[in-house]
Structure formats: structure tokens, C-alpha cells
Coordinates of C-alpha atoms and ligand atoms in Angstrom, one line a residue:
M1 CA 100.6 122.0 85.0
H2 CA 101.9 118.5 84.0
V3 CA 100.8 115.5 86.0
S4 CA 102.4 112.2 85.3
V5 CA 100.8 108.8 85.8
G6 CA 103.3 108.0 88.5
K7 CA 106.9 107.9 89.6
P8 CA 108.6 105.7 92.1
L9 CA 109.1 106.9 95.7
F10 CA 112.8 106.8 96.5
G11 CA 114.7 108.0 99.6
K12 CA 118.3 107.9 100.6
E13 CA 118.4 104.2 101.5
E14 CA 118.1 103.1 97.9
S15 CA 121.4 104.7 96.9
E16 CA 123.1 103.9 100.2
Y17 CA 122.4 100.2 99.9
V18 CA 123.3 100.1 96.2
N19 CA 126.6 101.9 97.0
D20 CA 127.2 99.4 99.8
A21 CA 126.7 96.5 97.4
L22 CA 128.9 98.2 94.8
T23 CA 131.8 98.9 97.1
R24 CA 131.8 95.3 98.2
T25 CA 131.6 94.3 94.5
E26 CA 128.6 92.1 95.3
I27 CA 126.9 92.8 92.1
S28 CA 125.7 89.5 90.6
G29 CA 122.7 87.3 91.2
F30 CA 124.9 84.9 93.2
S31 CA 126.7 87.3 95.6
G32 CA 125.9 89.5 98.5
T33 CA 123.5 89.8 101.4
Y34 CA 120.7 91.9 99.8
I35 CA 119.2 88.9 97.8
P36 CA 118.6 86.7 100.9
R37 CA 117.5 89.7 102.9
F38 CA 115.0 90.9 100.3
E39 CA 113.6 87.4 100.0
K40 CA 113.3 86.9 103.8
E41 CA 111.7 90.3 104.4
F42 CA 109.3 90.0 101.4
A43 CA 108.1 86.6 102.5
A44 CA 107.5 88.0 106.0
F45 CA 105.6 90.9 104.5
C46 CA 103.4 88.6 102.5
G47 CA 103.0 86.0 105.2
T48 CA 104.6 83.2 103.3
E49 CA 107.2 80.7 104.3
D50 CA 109.6 81.7 101.5
A51 CA 110.2 83.9 98.6
V52 CA 112.5 83.7 95.6
T53 CA 113.8 86.7 93.6
V54 CA 113.8 86.7 89.8
S55 CA 114.5 89.1 87.0
S56 CA 110.9 90.3 86.2
G57 CA 107.3 89.6 86.8
T58 CA 107.2 87.8 83.4
T59 CA 110.0 85.4 84.5
A60 CA 108.3 85.0 87.9
L61 CA 105.1 83.7 86.1
H62 CA 107.1 81.4 83.8
L63 CA 109.2 80.1 86.7
A64 CA 106.0 79.4 88.7
L65 CA 104.5 77.3 85.9
A66 CA 107.8 75.5 85.4
T67 CA 108.2 74.9 89.1
L68 CA 104.7 73.3 89.2
K69 CA 105.7 71.2 86.1
I70 CA 102.8 72.5 84.0
G71 CA 103.6 71.8 80.3
P72 CA 102.3 70.5 76.9
G73 CA 98.8 69.1 77.1
D74 CA 97.9 70.9 80.3
E75 CA 95.3 73.7 80.3
V76 CA 95.6 76.8 82.5
L77 CA 92.5 78.9 83.2
A78 CA 93.6 82.5 83.3
S79 CA 92.0 85.9 83.5
S80 CA 91.8 87.4 80.0
F81 CA 92.0 91.0 81.3
T82 CA 95.7 91.3 82.1
N83 CA 99.1 92.2 80.9
M84 CA 99.9 89.6 78.2
A85 CA 102.9 88.5 80.2
T86 CA 100.4 86.3 82.1
F87 CA 99.5 84.4 78.9
F88 CA 103.0 84.4 77.4
A89 CA 104.2 82.6 80.5
I90 CA 101.7 79.8 79.9
L91 CA 102.7 79.6 76.2
Y92 CA 106.5 79.4 77.1
Q93 CA 105.7 76.2 78.9
G94 CA 103.8 74.8 75.8
A95 CA 100.6 74.7 77.9
T96 CA 97.2 75.8 76.6
P97 CA 95.7 79.0 78.0
V98 CA 91.9 79.2 78.5
A99 CA 90.6 82.7 78.8
I100 CA 88.2 83.5 81.7
D101 CA 86.2 86.7 81.6
S102 CA 86.1 89.4 84.3
E103 CA 83.5 90.5 86.8
P104 CA 82.1 93.8 85.6
E105 CA 82.7 95.6 88.9
T106 CA 86.3 94.8 89.6
L107 CA 87.5 93.5 86.2
N108 CA 89.1 90.6 88.2
M109 CA 88.5 87.0 87.1
N110 CA 84.9 86.0 87.5
P111 CA 85.0 82.7 89.6
A112 CA 81.4 81.8 88.4
L113 CA 82.8 81.2 84.9
L114 CA 85.5 78.7 86.0
E115 CA 83.7 75.4 86.4
S116 CA 82.2 75.2 82.9
K117 CA 85.8 75.5 81.5
I118 CA 87.3 72.7 83.5
T119 CA 88.3 69.6 81.5
S120 CA 90.4 66.5 82.3
K121 CA 93.4 68.5 81.1
T122 CA 93.0 71.5 83.4
K123 CA 96.0 71.8 85.8
A124 CA 95.9 75.3 87.2
I125 CA 94.0 78.5 87.7
L126 CA 96.0 81.7 87.2
V127 CA 94.3 84.6 88.8
V128 CA 95.4 88.2 88.3
H129 CA 94.8 90.8 91.1
I130 CA 94.2 93.6 88.6
Y131 CA 95.0 97.2 89.5
G132 CA 95.9 96.2 93.0
Q133 CA 92.6 94.6 94.2
M134 CA 92.6 90.9 95.0
V135 CA 90.4 88.4 93.2
D136 CA 87.5 86.8 95.2
M137 CA 89.7 84.0 96.3
D138 CA 87.3 81.8 98.4
P139 CA 85.4 80.4 95.4
V140 CA 88.6 80.1 93.4
M141 CA 90.3 78.0 96.1
E142 CA 87.1 75.9 96.6
I143 CA 86.9 75.1 92.9
A144 CA 90.7 74.4 92.8
R145 CA 90.4 72.0 95.8
K146 CA 87.4 70.2 94.3
H147 CA 89.2 69.6 91.0
N148 CA 92.7 69.2 92.4
L149 CA 94.1 72.3 90.5
Y150 CA 97.1 74.5 91.4
V151 CA 96.4 78.2 92.0
I152 CA 99.0 80.8 90.8
E153 CA 98.5 84.4 91.8
D154 CA 99.7 87.1 89.4
A155 CA 100.2 89.8 92.0
A156 CA 102.4 91.9 89.8
E157 CA 100.2 95.0 90.7
A158 CA 99.2 94.0 94.2
H159 CA 102.0 94.0 96.7
G160 CA 100.3 94.3 100.1
A161 CA 96.8 93.9 98.8
E162 CA 94.5 91.9 101.1
Y163 CA 91.5 89.5 100.9
K164 CA 89.8 88.6 104.2
G165 CA 93.0 89.6 106.0
K166 CA 95.3 87.5 103.8
K167 CA 98.0 89.1 101.7
A168 CA 98.3 88.8 97.9
G169 CA 100.7 86.0 97.1
S170 CA 99.9 84.0 100.2
V171 CA 96.6 82.3 99.2
G172 CA 97.5 80.2 96.2
D173 CA 100.3 77.8 95.6
I174 CA 102.7 80.4 94.2
G175 CA 102.4 84.2 94.1
C176 CA 104.2 86.2 91.3
F177 CA 105.3 89.8 91.8
S178 CA 106.8 92.4 89.5
F179 CA 109.2 95.2 90.6
Y180 CA 109.1 97.0 87.2
A181 CA 109.5 100.8 87.5
N182 CA 105.8 101.6 87.8
K183 CA 104.9 98.9 90.4
I184 CA 104.1 99.4 94.1
I185 CA 107.7 98.9 94.9
T186 CA 110.4 98.7 92.3
T187 CA 113.9 97.5 91.6
G188 CA 113.9 99.0 88.0
E189 CA 113.2 95.5 86.6
G190 CA 112.7 92.5 88.9
G191 CA 110.3 90.0 90.3
M192 CA 109.6 87.6 93.2
L193 CA 107.8 84.3 93.7
T194 CA 106.2 83.6 97.1
M195 CA 105.2 80.2 98.5
H196 CA 104.6 78.2 101.6
N197 CA 105.9 74.9 100.2
P198 CA 109.7 74.4 100.6
E199 CA 109.9 72.0 97.7
Y200 CA 108.6 74.7 95.3
A201 CA 111.1 77.2 96.8
A202 CA 114.0 74.8 96.2
R203 CA 112.9 73.9 92.6
A204 CA 112.4 77.6 91.7
R205 CA 115.8 78.5 93.2
S206 CA 117.4 75.8 91.1
L207 CA 115.6 76.5 87.9
K208 CA 116.1 80.2 88.0
A209 CA 119.9 79.7 88.2
L210 CA 120.6 77.2 85.3
A211 CA 119.8 74.3 87.5
F212 CA 123.4 73.8 88.4
G213 CA 124.3 70.4 89.8
T214 CA 124.7 70.0 93.5
G215 CA 127.8 67.7 93.2
N216 CA 129.5 68.7 90.0
K217 CA 128.1 72.2 89.4
F218 CA 128.3 71.7 85.6
M219 CA 126.4 68.5 85.6
H220 CA 123.0 70.2 85.5
A221 CA 120.0 68.9 87.3
D222 CA 117.4 70.1 84.8
I223 CA 116.9 72.5 81.8
G224 CA 117.4 75.7 83.8
Y225 CA 117.1 79.4 83.1
N226 CA 119.0 82.5 84.0
Y227 CA 116.2 84.5 85.7
R228 CA 118.4 85.9 88.5
L229 CA 117.8 89.3 90.1
T230 CA 121.1 91.0 90.9
N231 CA 122.3 91.9 94.4
L232 CA 122.3 95.6 93.2
Q233 CA 118.6 95.3 92.3
A234 CA 117.9 93.5 95.6
A235 CA 119.6 96.4 97.5
I236 CA 117.0 98.7 96.0
G237 CA 114.3 96.2 96.8
V238 CA 115.2 96.1 100.5
A239 CA 115.1 99.9 100.7
Q240 CA 111.8 100.0 98.8
L241 CA 110.2 97.4 101.1
G242 CA 111.3 99.5 104.0
R243 CA 109.0 102.3 102.8
I244 CA 106.1 100.1 101.5
D245 CA 103.7 101.2 104.4
E246 CA 104.2 104.8 103.4
I247 CA 103.7 104.0 99.7
L248 CA 100.5 102.1 100.5
S249 CA 99.2 104.8 102.7
R250 CA 99.8 107.5 100.0
K251 CA 98.0 105.3 97.5
R252 CA 95.0 105.1 99.7
T253 CA 95.0 108.9 100.1
M254 CA 95.2 109.3 96.4
A255 CA 92.3 106.9 95.7
A256 CA 90.1 108.4 98.5
Y257 CA 90.5 111.9 96.9
Y258 CA 89.4 110.7 93.4
N259 CA 86.6 108.5 94.9
E260 CA 85.2 111.6 96.5
H261 CA 85.8 114.2 93.8
L262 CA 85.1 112.2 90.7
A263 CA 81.9 110.7 92.0
G264 CA 78.6 111.3 90.2
I265 CA 80.0 112.3 86.8
E266 CA 77.7 110.9 84.1
G267 CA 79.4 108.4 81.8
L268 CA 82.4 108.0 84.1
R269 CA 82.6 104.6 85.9
L270 CA 84.9 104.6 89.0
P271 CA 86.7 101.7 90.5
V272 CA 85.3 100.0 93.5
E273 CA 86.9 98.4 96.5
L274 CA 84.9 95.3 97.6
P275 CA 84.2 94.9 101.4
D276 CA 86.3 91.8 101.7
T277 CA 89.3 93.3 100.1
K278 CA 91.9 96.0 100.7
S279 CA 93.1 97.4 97.4
V280 CA 96.5 98.9 97.1
W281 CA 95.2 101.1 94.3
W282 CA 98.1 100.4 92.0
M283 CA 96.5 102.7 89.4
Y284 CA 93.3 104.6 89.5
N285 CA 91.4 103.0 86.6
V286 CA 88.2 104.5 85.2
R287 CA 85.9 103.5 82.4
L288 CA 83.7 105.4 80.0
E289 CA 80.1 104.3 79.6
G290 CA 76.7 105.6 78.4
P291 CA 77.0 108.9 76.6
L292 CA 80.9 108.7 76.8
A293 CA 81.2 105.1 75.4
G294 CA 83.5 105.0 72.4
K295 CA 85.1 108.4 73.2
R296 CA 88.2 107.3 75.1
A297 CA 90.7 108.3 72.4
Q298 CA 89.3 111.9 72.3
V299 CA 89.1 112.2 76.1
M300 CA 92.7 111.0 76.6
K301 CA 94.0 113.2 73.9
E302 CA 92.3 116.3 75.4
L303 CA 93.6 115.4 78.8
Q304 CA 97.1 115.0 77.4
A305 CA 96.8 118.5 75.8
R306 CA 96.0 119.9 79.2
G307 CA 99.0 118.2 80.8
V308 CA 97.2 115.2 82.4
E309 CA 98.8 111.9 81.5
S310 CA 96.7 108.7 81.2
R311 CA 97.2 105.2 79.9
E312 CA 94.8 102.9 78.1
D313 CA 93.7 99.6 79.8
F314 CA 95.2 96.3 78.7
I315 CA 93.8 94.8 75.5
P316 CA 92.6 91.4 76.8
F317 CA 93.9 88.0 75.6
N318 CA 90.7 87.4 73.6
D319 CA 91.3 90.5 71.5
Q320 CA 94.9 90.0 70.6
E321 CA 95.4 89.2 66.9
I322 CA 98.4 87.0 67.5
F323 CA 96.3 84.7 69.6
I324 CA 93.1 84.8 67.5
E325 CA 95.2 83.9 64.4
R326 CA 96.6 80.9 66.2
G327 CA 93.1 79.7 67.0
L328 CA 93.8 80.0 70.8
V329 CA 90.7 82.2 71.4
Q330 CA 87.9 84.1 69.8
A331 CA 87.3 87.8 70.1
G332 CA 83.8 87.4 71.5
D333 CA 84.9 85.0 74.3
C334 CA 85.2 87.6 77.1
P335 CA 82.8 90.5 76.5
V336 CA 83.4 92.2 79.9
A337 CA 87.2 92.2 79.4
S338 CA 86.8 93.4 75.8
E339 CA 84.6 96.3 76.9
A340 CA 87.2 97.3 79.6
G341 CA 89.9 97.1 77.0
R342 CA 88.0 99.6 74.8
E343 CA 86.6 102.0 77.4
G344 CA 89.1 101.9 80.3
F345 CA 92.1 104.1 81.2
Y346 CA 94.0 105.1 84.2
I347 CA 94.8 108.6 85.4
P348 CA 97.7 110.0 87.4
S349 CA 98.0 107.7 90.5
G350 CA 101.6 108.3 91.7
T351 CA 102.7 108.1 95.3
D352 CA 104.2 111.6 94.8
I353 CA 101.0 113.2 93.6
T354 CA 99.9 116.3 95.5
E355 CA 96.4 117.4 96.4
E356 CA 96.9 120.4 94.1
E357 CA 97.7 118.1 91.2
Q358 CA 94.8 115.8 92.0
A359 CA 92.5 118.9 92.1
Y360 CA 93.8 119.9 88.7
V361 CA 93.3 116.3 87.3
V362 CA 89.7 116.4 88.6
S363 CA 88.9 119.8 87.1
Q364 CA 90.3 118.9 83.7
M365 CA 88.5 115.6 83.7
K366 CA 85.2 117.4 84.4
E367 CA 85.8 120.0 81.7
V368 CA 86.9 117.5 79.1
I369 CA 84.0 115.2 79.9
S370 CA 81.4 118.0 79.9
T371 CA 82.4 119.0 76.3
R372 CA 82.1 115.4 75.2
I373 CA 78.6 114.6 76.4
Ligands
PLP401 C1 99.4 91.8 85.8 C2 100.8 91.8 85.3 N1 101.4 90.6 85.1 C3 102.7 90.6 84.7 C4 103.4 91.7 84.5 C5 104.8 91.6 84.0 O1 105.8 92.1 84.8 P1 107.2 92.5 84.3 O2 107.0 93.8 83.4 O3 108.0 92.8 85.5 O4 107.8 91.4 83.5 C6 102.8 93.0 84.7 C7 103.5 94.3 84.5 O5 104.3 94.6 83.8 C8 101.5 93.0 85.1 O6 100.8 94.2 85.3

């Protein structure tokens, strides 16, 4: 048996809507009805006033920072344990990233570490809802209010996740989503910004489309970007959003099975869902500890040989050579994130996974782990 880490869930609407856009030749990022429809429906799904499509999660993050005018001399506190796109976006703006370590349980940003890192230059907190579980947002928002900081949510992995009944992307100033092929919903490549403030929406819409002038189009209003999502991609997005409830329900079923059947294995640390949150279980992420610590490479190799795919966790910001060399961070700065980066990996978590496949993953995990202890 071969079990992949995950594939997108498509139905007939994805191709129907794309064909519809194609036959109307509404293919660019400026034409067609699917872009405004995707934005409107995604904003409604997140509970925000507006949403702006972009070409990727990375461009969403960059555009969020540009929209909030965060630039050289400004410091942004960001969760070290993330996809490096989070940090690249800060650096594109010439701002200075400050790495914040994770909580050991969830691997999300630890809000207790924020205040000691705040200086007169701090402008924003960039939280990352890692693996589909939202950050403990109340303390983050309280600190942000106290110090007059923006809050940006990197919700690339967390479409539909909840914290105290509020959806990811609706708590901070701007939410950033990815629709890359392995995300909760996908447009192949793509992204979205969510916000309540109409000024941010207008600025993001202008900047993402070369900041064309409102009078003479070619008298530009600012230094813009081409970060447009195409109408063809938005057509896929509308179809995907139409099945997000089913996707999220399948993810919960997948996670519940692993939670039950992988429990109690010595050396295997399972993910937890905190009481105030509703995780979307983007990927089922486990960590090795105790007698299994340091054995991830062998465990993953043996799983692969048995047809079970897995992927290593992110290497955090503080362990990236390109950033250490530039003096932006030191390896020892975020020990919890470093440990996750060394010991963590995710196992097959797709929406299409069957119970038979999950049973196979569990049996292979148990066998591989028992020979390694
Ligand atoms: C947490 C996080 N942030 C940002 C990104 C970047 O998104 P994209 O690949 O769409 O640029 C990803 C995933 O790829 C991610 O997982």
C-alpha cells in the first residue's frame, strides 16, 4: 500500500467553473466574475468585511506588511516556527524580524515571550496558526493594544480554524491565506488577505495591481506589485470554498482516528487541540521524544520504504544559516522551535484518506517505532 501525505479534494464544479471562465475568455486578474465572488464569499466565510485575492500566501504576507506601511527601521515580532515565507515577507519590506519561540504544546507563538522583545521600533506582531490551530489570540491582542501594534495573522494553514468562536483571519488587522496545492482549499497557487478596515482593502487592491492611477491609469499612485490571482484560479477557489465544510469535516475524522489509535506510544508526541480552539488539522504533526529523540531520519526512511509518506517539520527562522550569517538571529534563540524542527514530522493527512489507509499508517508507525526503541 502507498499512502500519500495528502491530495486536494476536487469535484465537478472546479472544472465546470474554469471552463466557464475560459469560454468567456475571462482569464486574467482583471476580468471575470469569479474574483469578486471568491473575495465576497471568502470574507463571509471568515467573518470579515472584505477580502482581497493575491497570487500566493507569500505575496499575501508581503502585501499585508506593505499595506500597513511597515518598512525599514520597523521591527516585527514573528513566530520562528513557520514556513520561511513569513520571514521573507518582513525582509522584502526592509523591516527587521524578531523571532519569538513557540509554546511546547501547540508549537504556536508563545505570547508570554512577546513583551520582553518589544522596543520603541516594534510595529507589528505576526502570528502563525501552525498546522491549522489558532494562536492564543487574547493575550496577543491585549499586548498589541497596550503597545499600539498591528497584528497580522499568517493563516496559510488555517482556513476555517476557530479561537473562541472567531475564525482565523478575523481577529488581527489583516489575515493572510495560501491556496497552494496542499492547503485546506486550493487554487494551485494563490492567496487571500482578509480585513475589516476598508482602507486596508483599498490599499491592498491598489498595490497588488501595480497601483495604477485612478485618473490617468499610467500615472501610478505608488510603487505597486503584480500580485494578482487570475479569474481562472478564482473559479477553482469558488468551487473549493463550496466544499470547505466537507473538507473540514473529513480533516476532523482523520485527526480523531489518529488521536485514538496512536495514543500511548512511548516516544511519540501527538498534537493537541486546546479547549478554546477548533483546529482544522491541516496536517497531523507528531514529534519524537525520549527514547526516539534523534531518530527521525531513520523512522521516516523506514516509513517511506513501507509506502507511508511523511514530511519533516519546518526548520525555524533561528536555525536558518542565511539568517544566522546575516546576524539576524542566533541558533539558540528559540529552543522549542529548534526541537520541533529536529524531531517533528507529519504523516498522511489527506481529505481523501480512507480508514483502511489510516489503519495501515498506524500499524506501520507502531512497527517502525517498536524496532527503534
Ligand atoms: C505558514 C505558512 N506561511 C506562508 C506560506 C506560503 O504560502 P505560499 O506557498 O502560497 O506562498 C505557507 C505555505 O506554503 C505556510 O505554510
